[in-house]
Amino acid sequence: MEKIMKPRGTMDIMAPDVYTWNYIEKTVRDVAARFGFSEVRVPTFEEIGLFRRGVGESTDVVQKEMYTFTDKDGTMYALRPEGTASVARAIIENGKATDTLPLKYFYVINCFRYEKPEAGRSREFVQFGTEMFGAPGSAADFTIISLGSTVIQELGITNVKLHINSIGCPNCRPVYREKLKEYLRENKDKLCDTCIGRMETNPLRVLDCKNEPCKEVAENAPRTIDHLCPECAEHLATLREQLDSAGIEYVIDPHIVRGLDYYTRTVFEFIAEGIGAQSTVCGGGRYDGLMEELGGPKMAGIGFGMGITRLILAMNQCGVTIENPNLPKLYIASMGQTAANRALTIVNDLRKNGIVADCDVMSRSLKAQMKYADKIGAKYVLMLGDNEIETGKATIKEMATSEQTEISLDEIAAFITK
Ligand code: ATP
Ligand code: MG
């Protein structure tokens, strides 16, 4: 039979990689809980209009990257390319927008984007995301950034730098946009077709284009940070003070604009060194207009998305490896049918008591069972035969030291957890 392969740009995650995945997911859930964020689970697909409005018509995500399909009843859906729009929709739809502020949610979700697969970029990927709504001040920006920074630190990642910028607000951006448009018109012949198409409608997107010639144009473009209104400048200055006091290091990087349309004021990225071209492990910022855009109340918002694969690349780069956290404490090697059955019962009881234990289910020889116990990394092996069952005593061996101890069959749990 011909083999069927997984779709391009997707992943099968198996041991030992899955230990790292689980460890990261556990860490982000721990950290998010410590920051008072509650987990939210949203649908894998949504009406396409949610992303058109929530992410923005002129973005690469909406223009080129969405997986869309028409349902049997003719409704157009998209596999979620990100989480923020869905979470904002869920808050509005479930009446949470009137809860006591701020609203603090996080999620660990798979997202789908039709992109060219490479290291750190796949078509299905997992994102850890946070959203904080209802807090317009820079204390919220600080909280979100420090959450991201804490996760990165607790994962043992040390090769990451925080880049911050402000892209202004509806008050100061129009003036800047006109200046930028003028500059782009002057450099039109160097831009790609996509950028020429969007330079009049959404010139900021051009600054985020991945094409080399466009990047060069972006390099010398007027900078948002030089055109902030007093309120936006003040917001950034306060955030900088708060980060400085907490000892969170950052660089001001005028080139960070973020790919999604709904951002205002603060935008930031945590960028890793040495993991290849896709080096942004975390991207986020403020989106004070999003809730209203989706039919909710006027409400400030800020958050980030962190790609798990890129975290893993950064961890690898820093030499962090995660072992199987559930190696068996005990393997019972048995001889004869009576002992094999007794082994099943003992192991069953140990497992119910929270102890990782195993025994033979393959009718293997004693020698083969010992080999298996070694292979699965059991800490202790207990030898069980008719004689042991009769006397109620058996020899237990610690694999690493080969030290043997005679114990009563009643005290197995106590011995291996001591
Ligand atoms: P990029 O510039 O890398 O395409 P983006 O601006 O499209 O990023 P966001 O939409 O802000 O990214 O997503 C937040 C994070 O999700 C990124 O910083 C990255 O870690 C991760 N991410 C985004 N797209 C992918 C992908 N195709 N594969 C793996 N991870 C991704
Ligand atoms: Mg992208």
Tab-separated table of C-alpha atoms and ligand atoms in Angstrom:
chain	number	residue	atom	x	y	z
A	1	MET	CA	0.000	0.000	0.000
A	2	GLU	CA	1.140	3.541	-0.716
A	3	LYS	CA	1.848	5.495	2.459
A	4	ILE	CA	-0.054	8.681	3.238
A	5	MET	CA	2.063	11.526	4.577
A	6	LYS	CA	1.111	14.438	6.819
A	7	PRO	CA	0.158	17.736	5.155
A	8	ARG	CA	3.064	20.047	4.279
A	9	GLY	CA	3.928	22.402	7.120
A	10	THR	CA	2.352	20.310	9.877
A	11	MET	CA	4.062	18.377	12.665
A	12	ASP	CA	3.879	15.027	14.414
A	13	ILE	CA	5.139	15.601	17.925
A	14	MET	CA	6.331	12.466	19.684
A	15	ALA	CA	8.690	11.512	22.508
A	16	PRO	CA	11.194	12.843	23.343
A	17	ASP	CA	10.063	16.168	21.744
A	18	VAL	CA	6.658	15.944	23.370
A	19	TYR	CA	8.292	16.236	26.834
A	20	THR	CA	9.547	19.689	25.849
A	21	TRP	CA	6.133	20.650	24.481
A	22	ASN	CA	4.388	19.551	27.679
A	23	TYR	CA	6.979	21.302	29.814
A	24	ILE	CA	6.497	24.576	27.931
A	25	GLU	CA	2.712	24.332	28.106
A	26	LYS	CA	2.888	23.628	31.833
A	27	THR	CA	5.278	26.550	32.377
A	28	VAL	CA	3.154	29.060	30.446
A	29	ARG	CA	0.016	27.951	32.302
A	30	ASP	CA	1.850	28.308	35.646
A	31	VAL	CA	3.196	31.752	34.842
A	32	ALA	CA	-0.109	33.014	33.404
A	33	ALA	CA	-1.928	31.823	36.542
A	34	ARG	CA	0.606	33.634	38.732
A	35	PHE	CA	-0.176	36.823	36.796
A	36	GLY	CA	-3.914	36.271	37.389
A	37	PHE	CA	-4.835	35.311	33.816
A	38	SER	CA	-7.532	32.732	33.222
A	39	GLU	CA	-7.453	30.222	30.375
A	40	VAL	CA	-9.917	30.534	27.504
A	41	ARG	CA	-10.630	27.948	24.809
A	42	VAL	CA	-12.134	29.148	21.559
A	43	PRO	CA	-13.261	27.354	18.367
A	44	THR	CA	-10.723	26.152	15.815
A	45	PHE	CA	-12.709	27.833	13.027
A	46	GLU	CA	-14.693	31.044	12.934
A	47	GLU	CA	-16.710	32.998	10.402
A	48	ILE	CA	-14.258	34.520	7.978
A	49	GLY	CA	-15.560	38.045	8.701
A	50	LEU	CA	-14.186	37.893	12.234
A	51	PHE	CA	-10.611	37.809	10.955
A	52	ARG	CA	-11.264	40.225	8.088
A	53	ARG	CA	-12.401	42.766	10.663
A	54	GLY	CA	-10.325	41.721	13.668
A	55	VAL	CA	-6.995	41.134	11.928
A	56	GLY	CA	-7.476	43.550	9.024
A	57	GLU	CA	-8.165	43.282	5.285
A	58	SER	CA	-4.761	44.654	4.308
A	59	THR	CA	-2.680	42.194	6.344
A	60	ASP	CA	-0.705	39.284	4.899
A	61	VAL	CA	-2.606	36.997	7.259
A	62	VAL	CA	-5.978	37.873	5.710
A	63	GLN	CA	-4.800	38.530	2.161
A	64	LYS	CA	-2.617	35.459	1.683
A	65	GLU	CA	-2.423	33.123	4.633
A	66	MET	CA	-5.891	32.045	5.739
A	67	TYR	CA	-7.213	28.511	5.320
A	68	THR	CA	-10.809	29.063	4.324
A	69	PHE	CA	-13.674	26.757	3.444
A	70	THR	CA	-17.350	26.946	2.698
A	71	ASP	CA	-19.640	24.912	4.939
A	72	LYS	CA	-22.437	22.789	3.460
A	73	ASP	CA	-24.877	25.630	4.215
A	74	GLY	CA	-22.747	28.130	2.304
A	75	THR	CA	-21.194	29.934	5.303
A	76	MET	CA	-17.555	30.955	4.780
A	77	TYR	CA	-15.253	29.905	7.592
A	78	ALA	CA	-11.534	30.180	8.281
A	79	LEU	CA	-9.275	28.026	10.443
A	80	ARG	CA	-8.074	30.524	13.036
A	81	PRO	CA	-4.813	32.199	11.977
A	82	GLU	CA	-4.440	33.740	15.466
A	83	GLY	CA	-6.259	34.006	18.781
A	84	THR	CA	-6.903	37.649	19.634
A	85	ALA	CA	-9.960	38.204	17.408
A	86	SER	CA	-11.593	35.013	18.712
A	87	VAL	CA	-10.969	35.930	22.337
A	88	ALA	CA	-12.392	39.431	21.837
A	89	ARG	CA	-15.434	37.870	20.136
A	90	ALA	CA	-15.834	35.370	22.999
A	91	ILE	CA	-15.663	38.161	25.588
A	92	ILE	CA	-18.369	40.137	23.779
A	93	GLU	CA	-20.543	37.115	22.985
A	94	ASN	CA	-20.450	35.740	26.542
A	95	GLY	CA	-21.220	39.071	28.192
A	96	LYS	CA	-17.782	39.240	29.854
A	97	ALA	CA	-17.124	42.771	28.631
A	98	THR	CA	-19.114	44.080	31.617
A	99	ASP	CA	-17.106	42.044	34.172
A	100	THR	CA	-14.913	43.909	36.627
A	101	LEU	CA	-11.883	45.255	34.774
A	102	PRO	CA	-9.278	44.400	33.751
A	103	LEU	CA	-10.186	41.245	31.820
A	104	LYS	CA	-7.208	38.889	31.730
A	105	TYR	CA	-7.234	35.823	29.505
A	106	PHE	CA	-4.663	33.459	28.060
A	107	TYR	CA	-4.753	30.551	25.640
A	108	VAL	CA	-2.622	27.792	24.183
A	109	ILE	CA	-4.069	27.109	20.747
A	110	ASN	CA	-3.105	25.710	17.380
A	111	CYS	CA	-3.284	28.286	14.563
A	112	PHE	CA	-3.228	27.844	10.802
A	113	ARG	CA	-1.543	29.987	8.182
A	114	TYR	CA	-0.746	29.130	4.579
A	115	GLU	CA	2.917	30.098	4.628
A	116	LYS	CA	6.122	28.742	3.151
A	117	PRO	CA	7.367	26.219	5.725
A	118	GLU	CA	10.887	26.647	7.094
A	119	ALA	CA	12.615	26.457	10.476
A	120	GLY	CA	10.307	28.234	12.942
A	121	ARG	CA	7.503	28.632	10.413
A	122	SER	CA	4.843	26.029	9.794
A	123	ARG	CA	1.285	25.949	8.502
A	124	GLU	CA	-0.136	24.624	11.718
A	125	PHE	CA	1.598	26.020	14.784
A	126	VAL	CA	0.850	26.430	18.467
A	127	GLN	CA	0.659	29.824	20.069
A	128	PHE	CA	0.627	30.821	23.715
A	129	GLY	CA	-1.306	34.070	23.811
A	130	THR	CA	-2.354	36.588	26.440
A	131	GLU	CA	-4.970	39.334	26.297
A	132	MET	CA	-5.688	42.087	28.809
A	133	PHE	CA	-8.683	44.309	28.159
A	134	GLY	CA	-9.931	47.456	29.873
A	135	ALA	CA	-6.612	48.858	31.123
A	136	PRO	CA	-5.430	51.798	28.987
A	137	GLY	CA	-2.376	52.779	31.078
A	138	SER	CA	1.183	51.591	30.620
A	139	ALA	CA	0.916	49.426	33.758
A	140	ALA	CA	-0.953	46.956	31.534
A	141	ASP	CA	1.799	47.084	28.897
A	142	PHE	CA	4.316	46.490	31.652
A	143	THR	CA	2.355	43.513	33.015
A	144	ILE	CA	2.020	41.843	29.619
A	145	ILE	CA	5.681	42.376	28.740
A	146	SER	CA	6.837	41.136	32.117
A	147	LEU	CA	4.624	38.033	31.738
A	148	GLY	CA	6.304	37.254	28.419
A	149	SER	CA	9.721	37.948	29.853
A	150	THR	CA	9.051	35.679	32.861
A	151	VAL	CA	8.021	32.779	30.615
A	152	ILE	CA	11.159	33.156	28.512
A	153	GLN	CA	13.340	33.334	31.613
A	154	GLU	CA	11.709	30.331	33.304
A	155	LEU	CA	12.228	28.245	30.165
A	156	GLY	CA	15.958	28.876	30.487
A	157	ILE	CA	16.132	31.021	27.348
A	158	THR	CA	18.900	33.587	27.616
A	159	ASN	CA	19.570	34.569	23.988
A	160	VAL	CA	16.496	36.775	23.587
A	161	LYS	CA	16.250	40.568	23.412
A	162	LEU	CA	13.150	42.665	23.936
A	163	HIS	CA	12.491	45.249	21.194
A	164	ILE	CA	9.937	47.993	21.828
A	165	ASN	CA	8.377	50.687	19.682
A	166	SER	CA	5.315	52.919	19.689
A	167	ILE	CA	3.251	53.261	16.533
A	168	GLY	CA	1.047	56.057	17.853
A	169	CYS	CA	-2.708	56.373	18.017
A	170	PRO	CA	-5.595	57.641	15.852
A	171	ASN	CA	-4.592	61.189	16.868
A	172	CYS	CA	-0.987	61.176	15.739
A	173	ARG	CA	-0.897	58.435	13.148
A	174	PRO	CA	-2.718	60.279	10.320
A	175	VAL	CA	-0.012	62.943	10.173
A	176	TYR	CA	2.659	60.276	10.201
A	177	ARG	CA	0.820	58.198	7.583
A	178	GLU	CA	0.825	61.109	5.154
A	179	LYS	CA	4.569	61.589	5.625
A	180	LEU	CA	5.171	57.886	5.167
A	181	LYS	CA	2.994	57.760	2.035
A	182	GLU	CA	4.935	60.607	0.538
A	183	TYR	CA	8.183	58.779	1.216
A	184	LEU	CA	6.834	55.507	-0.195
A	185	ARG	CA	5.612	57.229	-3.370
A	186	GLU	CA	9.144	58.538	-3.866
A	187	ASN	CA	10.462	54.975	-3.524
A	188	LYS	CA	7.632	53.184	-5.304
A	189	ASP	CA	9.875	51.636	-7.982
A	190	LYS	CA	11.736	49.625	-5.308
A	191	LEU	CA	8.607	48.101	-3.707
A	192	CYS	CA	7.009	44.721	-4.383
A	193	ASP	CA	3.541	44.509	-5.990
A	194	THR	CA	1.829	43.744	-2.676
A	195	CYS	CA	3.346	46.845	-1.101
A	196	ILE	CA	2.462	49.056	-4.056
A	197	GLY	CA	-1.095	47.757	-3.657
A	198	ARG	CA	-1.291	48.670	0.030
A	199	MET	CA	0.937	51.740	0.292
A	200	GLU	CA	-2.019	54.104	-0.138
A	201	THR	CA	-4.534	52.183	1.994
A	202	ASN	CA	-2.225	50.934	4.729
A	203	PRO	CA	1.320	52.253	4.366
A	204	LEU	CA	2.466	50.938	7.756
A	205	ARG	CA	2.181	47.385	6.436
A	206	VAL	CA	4.921	48.155	3.937
A	207	LEU	CA	7.318	48.570	6.864
A	208	ASP	CA	6.558	44.980	7.879
A	209	CYS	CA	7.141	43.418	4.439
A	210	LYS	CA	9.574	40.496	4.342
A	211	ASN	CA	10.950	41.293	0.834
A	212	GLU	CA	14.568	42.476	0.864
A	213	PRO	CA	14.102	45.584	-1.374
A	214	CYS	CA	11.038	46.624	0.663
A	215	LYS	CA	13.026	46.118	3.880
A	216	GLU	CA	15.660	48.503	2.530
A	217	VAL	CA	13.021	51.126	1.799
A	218	ALA	CA	11.619	50.591	5.313
A	219	GLU	CA	15.064	51.081	6.819
A	220	ASN	CA	15.175	54.778	5.869
A	221	ALA	CA	11.467	55.538	6.198
A	222	PRO	CA	10.152	58.189	8.598
A	223	ARG	CA	9.728	56.661	12.067
A	224	THR	CA	6.503	56.556	14.078
A	225	ILE	CA	8.459	57.225	17.232
A	226	ASP	CA	9.458	60.676	15.926
A	227	HIS	CA	5.812	61.610	15.301
A	228	LEU	CA	4.040	60.710	18.549
A	229	CYS	CA	1.435	63.028	20.087
A	230	PRO	CA	2.159	64.151	23.686
A	231	GLU	CA	-0.138	61.437	25.125
A	232	CYS	CA	1.545	58.632	23.172
A	233	ALA	CA	4.996	59.961	24.022
A	234	GLU	CA	4.015	60.088	27.711
A	235	HIS	CA	2.646	56.517	27.558
A	236	LEU	CA	5.940	55.243	26.169
A	237	ALA	CA	8.017	57.245	28.641
A	238	THR	CA	6.071	55.848	31.606
A	239	LEU	CA	6.371	52.306	30.299
A	240	ARG	CA	10.126	52.771	29.953
A	241	GLU	CA	10.368	53.961	33.562
A	242	GLN	CA	8.386	50.949	34.751
A	243	LEU	CA	10.560	48.523	32.782
A	244	ASP	CA	13.735	50.221	33.997
A	245	SER	CA	12.624	50.007	37.645
A	246	ALA	CA	11.902	46.306	37.286
A	247	GLY	CA	15.229	45.668	35.589
A	248	ILE	CA	13.617	44.394	32.373
A	249	GLU	CA	16.080	45.137	29.605
A	250	TYR	CA	14.923	46.334	26.175
A	251	VAL	CA	15.970	48.286	23.145
A	252	ILE	CA	13.862	50.897	21.387
A	253	ASP	CA	13.501	49.618	17.840
A	254	PRO	CA	11.702	51.920	15.374
A	255	HIS	CA	11.422	49.067	12.870
A	256	ILE	CA	8.979	47.025	14.913
A	257	VAL	CA	5.500	47.694	13.496
A	258	ARG	CA	3.784	44.266	13.793
A	259	GLY	CA	1.885	42.603	10.987
A	260	LEU	CA	-1.672	42.993	12.219
A	261	ASP	CA	-3.838	46.048	11.636
A	262	TYR	CA	-5.304	46.593	15.059
A	263	TYR	CA	-2.220	47.746	16.944
A	264	THR	CA	-1.934	51.163	18.617
A	265	ARG	CA	0.849	52.690	20.696
A	266	THR	CA	3.113	50.015	22.209
A	267	VAL	CA	4.345	47.201	19.976
A	268	PHE	CA	7.060	44.779	20.994
A	269	GLU	CA	8.890	41.636	20.003
A	270	PHE	CA	11.148	39.243	21.857
A	271	ILE	CA	13.785	38.338	19.283
A	272	ALA	CA	16.171	35.399	19.644
A	273	GLU	CA	19.706	35.240	18.340
A	274	GLY	CA	20.981	32.212	16.480
A	275	ILE	CA	17.736	30.413	15.653
A	276	GLY	CA	17.543	31.405	11.982
A	277	ALA	CA	15.471	33.870	10.000
A	278	GLN	CA	12.300	33.301	12.003
A	279	SER	CA	13.668	34.756	15.188
A	280	THR	CA	10.655	36.500	16.720
A	281	VAL	CA	9.635	34.158	19.512
A	282	CYS	CA	6.979	36.545	20.789
A	283	GLY	CA	5.171	39.468	19.219
A	284	GLY	CA	2.584	41.707	20.762
A	285	GLY	CA	1.284	45.127	21.467
A	286	ARG	CA	-1.627	47.351	22.278
A	287	TYR	CA	-4.879	47.320	20.307
A	288	ASP	CA	-7.221	49.865	21.813
A	289	GLY	CA	-9.571	49.872	18.817
A	290	LEU	CA	-10.153	46.140	18.457
A	291	MET	CA	-13.066	45.530	20.816
A	292	GLU	CA	-15.120	48.299	19.201
A	293	GLU	CA	-14.178	47.066	15.731
A	294	LEU	CA	-15.783	43.734	16.627
A	295	GLY	CA	-19.020	45.267	17.870
A	296	GLY	CA	-18.097	45.464	21.558
A	297	PRO	CA	-17.644	48.440	23.874
A	298	LYS	CA	-14.774	50.882	23.513
A	299	MET	CA	-12.120	49.162	25.556
A	300	ALA	CA	-8.331	49.226	25.647
A	301	GLY	CA	-6.506	45.982	24.944
A	302	ILE	CA	-2.988	44.596	24.964
A	303	GLY	CA	-1.460	41.157	24.535
A	304	PHE	CA	1.038	38.945	22.768
A	305	GLY	CA	1.392	35.724	20.843
A	306	MET	CA	4.310	33.382	21.458
A	307	GLY	CA	5.121	30.562	19.044
A	308	ILE	CA	5.977	27.330	20.855
A	309	THR	CA	8.213	26.008	18.042
A	310	ARG	CA	10.350	29.121	18.179
A	311	LEU	CA	10.612	28.836	21.974
A	312	ILE	CA	11.922	25.295	21.431
A	313	LEU	CA	14.485	26.509	18.884
A	314	ALA	CA	15.650	29.124	21.400
A	315	MET	CA	15.791	26.528	24.206
A	316	ASN	CA	17.868	24.223	21.990
A	317	GLN	CA	20.173	27.120	21.230
A	318	CYS	CA	20.655	27.634	24.983
A	319	GLY	CA	21.261	23.928	25.608
A	320	VAL	CA	18.060	23.378	27.593
A	321	THR	CA	16.792	19.804	27.327
A	322	ILE	CA	13.700	18.366	28.952
A	323	GLU	CA	13.697	14.723	30.077
A	324	ASN	CA	10.722	12.422	30.383
A	325	PRO	CA	9.209	13.519	33.710
A	326	ASN	CA	7.403	10.186	34.132
A	327	LEU	CA	10.126	7.564	34.141
A	328	PRO	CA	8.880	4.431	35.945
A	329	LYS	CA	9.774	4.227	39.608
A	330	LEU	CA	9.348	0.475	39.515
A	331	TYR	CA	9.245	-2.414	37.079
A	332	ILE	CA	8.089	-5.799	38.357
A	333	ALA	CA	9.757	-8.694	36.571
A	334	SER	CA	7.764	-11.895	37.024
A	335	MET	CA	8.337	-15.618	36.569
A	336	GLY	CA	5.327	-17.870	36.013
A	337	GLN	CA	1.620	-17.172	35.517
A	338	THR	CA	0.729	-16.681	39.214
A	339	ALA	CA	3.477	-14.098	39.686
A	340	ALA	CA	2.605	-12.384	36.383
A	341	ASN	CA	-0.974	-11.934	37.570
A	342	ARG	CA	0.138	-10.719	40.988
A	343	ALA	CA	2.471	-8.231	39.277
A	344	LEU	CA	-0.521	-6.822	37.391
A	345	THR	CA	-2.403	-6.275	40.663
A	346	ILE	CA	0.513	-4.671	42.489
A	347	VAL	CA	1.302	-2.373	39.570
A	348	ASN	CA	-2.362	-1.448	39.269
A	349	ASP	CA	-2.493	-0.454	42.967
A	350	LEU	CA	0.724	1.561	42.708
A	351	ARG	CA	-0.577	3.440	39.666
A	352	LYS	CA	-3.794	4.270	41.493
A	353	ASN	CA	-1.615	5.677	44.275
A	354	GLY	CA	0.099	8.039	41.862
A	355	ILE	CA	3.266	5.997	41.297
A	356	VAL	CA	4.599	5.341	37.798
A	357	ALA	CA	5.036	1.552	37.675
A	358	ASP	CA	5.089	-1.133	35.015
A	359	CYS	CA	5.234	-4.896	34.450
A	360	ASP	CA	5.247	-7.405	31.618
A	361	VAL	CA	2.312	-7.629	29.196
A	362	MET	CA	4.214	-9.487	26.456
A	363	SER	CA	4.894	-12.842	28.210
A	364	ARG	CA	8.608	-12.149	27.872
A	365	SER	CA	11.369	-14.215	29.469
A	366	LEU	CA	12.872	-12.915	32.714
A	367	LYS	CA	16.008	-11.824	30.864
A	368	ALA	CA	13.984	-9.957	28.253
A	369	GLN	CA	11.936	-8.296	31.002
A	370	MET	CA	15.127	-7.051	32.694
A	371	LYS	CA	16.302	-5.622	29.390
A	372	TYR	CA	12.944	-3.919	28.919
A	373	ALA	CA	13.039	-2.442	32.450
A	374	ASP	CA	16.403	-0.935	31.613
A	375	LYS	CA	15.158	0.412	28.292
A	376	ILE	CA	12.192	2.227	29.828
A	377	GLY	CA	14.441	3.712	32.514
A	378	ALA	CA	12.864	2.087	35.586
A	379	LYS	CA	14.505	3.210	38.821
A	380	TYR	CA	13.887	-0.073	40.681
A	381	VAL	CA	13.177	-3.623	39.528
A	382	LEU	CA	11.420	-6.102	41.776
A	383	MET	CA	11.750	-9.852	41.081
A	384	LEU	CA	8.546	-11.786	41.645
A	385	GLY	CA	8.172	-15.618	41.482
A	386	ASP	CA	6.191	-18.340	43.271
A	387	ASN	CA	8.686	-18.292	46.131
A	388	GLU	CA	8.295	-14.527	46.726
A	389	ILE	CA	4.512	-14.826	46.701
A	390	GLU	CA	4.688	-17.642	49.268
A	391	THR	CA	7.055	-15.806	51.670
A	392	GLY	CA	5.627	-12.326	51.028
A	393	LYS	CA	9.195	-11.028	50.579
A	394	ALA	CA	11.109	-10.086	47.450
A	395	THR	CA	14.383	-8.596	46.289
A	396	ILE	CA	14.279	-5.081	44.896
A	397	LYS	CA	17.192	-3.744	42.892
A	398	GLU	CA	18.106	-0.144	42.267
A	399	MET	CA	19.162	-0.096	38.616
A	400	ALA	CA	21.705	2.733	38.808
A	401	THR	CA	23.677	1.259	41.732
A	402	SER	CA	22.765	-2.457	41.436
A	403	GLU	CA	22.118	-2.286	45.176
A	404	GLN	CA	19.722	-5.045	46.276
A	405	THR	CA	17.398	-4.975	49.263
A	406	GLU	CA	14.996	-7.560	50.576
A	407	ILE	CA	11.585	-6.008	51.292
A	408	SER	CA	8.106	-7.169	52.226
A	409	LEU	CA	5.553	-7.080	49.387
A	410	ASP	CA	3.426	-4.817	51.625
A	411	GLU	CA	6.041	-2.103	51.773
A	412	ILE	CA	6.819	-1.659	48.061
A	413	ALA	CA	5.181	1.769	47.802
A	414	ALA	CA	6.856	3.004	50.985
A	415	PHE	CA	10.275	1.756	49.830
A	416	ILE	CA	10.266	3.231	46.328
A	417	THR	CA	8.898	6.628	47.392
A	418	LYS	CA	11.178	7.023	50.421
B	1	ATP	P1	6.216	36.660	11.506
B	1	ATP	O1	6.730	37.998	11.209
B	1	ATP	O2	7.226	35.739	12.100
B	1	ATP	O3	5.442	36.035	10.384
B	1	ATP	P2	3.752	37.509	12.659
B	1	ATP	O4	3.849	38.964	12.816
B	1	ATP	O5	3.000	36.956	11.514
B	1	ATP	O6	5.200	36.858	12.702
B	1	ATP	P3	2.050	37.098	14.948
B	1	ATP	O7	0.833	37.002	14.154
B	1	ATP	O8	2.258	38.276	15.776
B	1	ATP	O9	3.310	36.834	14.008
B	1	ATP	O10	2.211	35.787	15.848
B	1	ATP	C1	2.870	35.801	17.094
B	1	ATP	C2	3.911	34.726	17.173
B	1	ATP	O11	3.418	33.482	16.677
B	1	ATP	C3	5.141	34.980	16.318
B	1	ATP	O12	6.020	35.833	16.967
B	1	ATP	C4	5.706	33.585	16.180
B	1	ATP	O13	6.427	33.209	17.347
B	1	ATP	C5	4.463	32.746	16.079
B	1	ATP	N1	4.147	32.452	14.665
B	1	ATP	C6	3.495	33.239	13.764
B	1	ATP	N2	3.374	32.616	12.582
B	1	ATP	C7	3.956	31.389	12.728
B	1	ATP	C8	4.148	30.258	11.866
B	1	ATP	N3	3.701	30.255	10.618
B	1	ATP	N4	4.795	29.175	12.363
B	1	ATP	C9	5.253	29.156	13.622
B	1	ATP	N5	5.099	30.175	14.487
B	1	ATP	C10	4.465	31.288	14.059
B	2	MG	MG	3.522	36.135	9.687
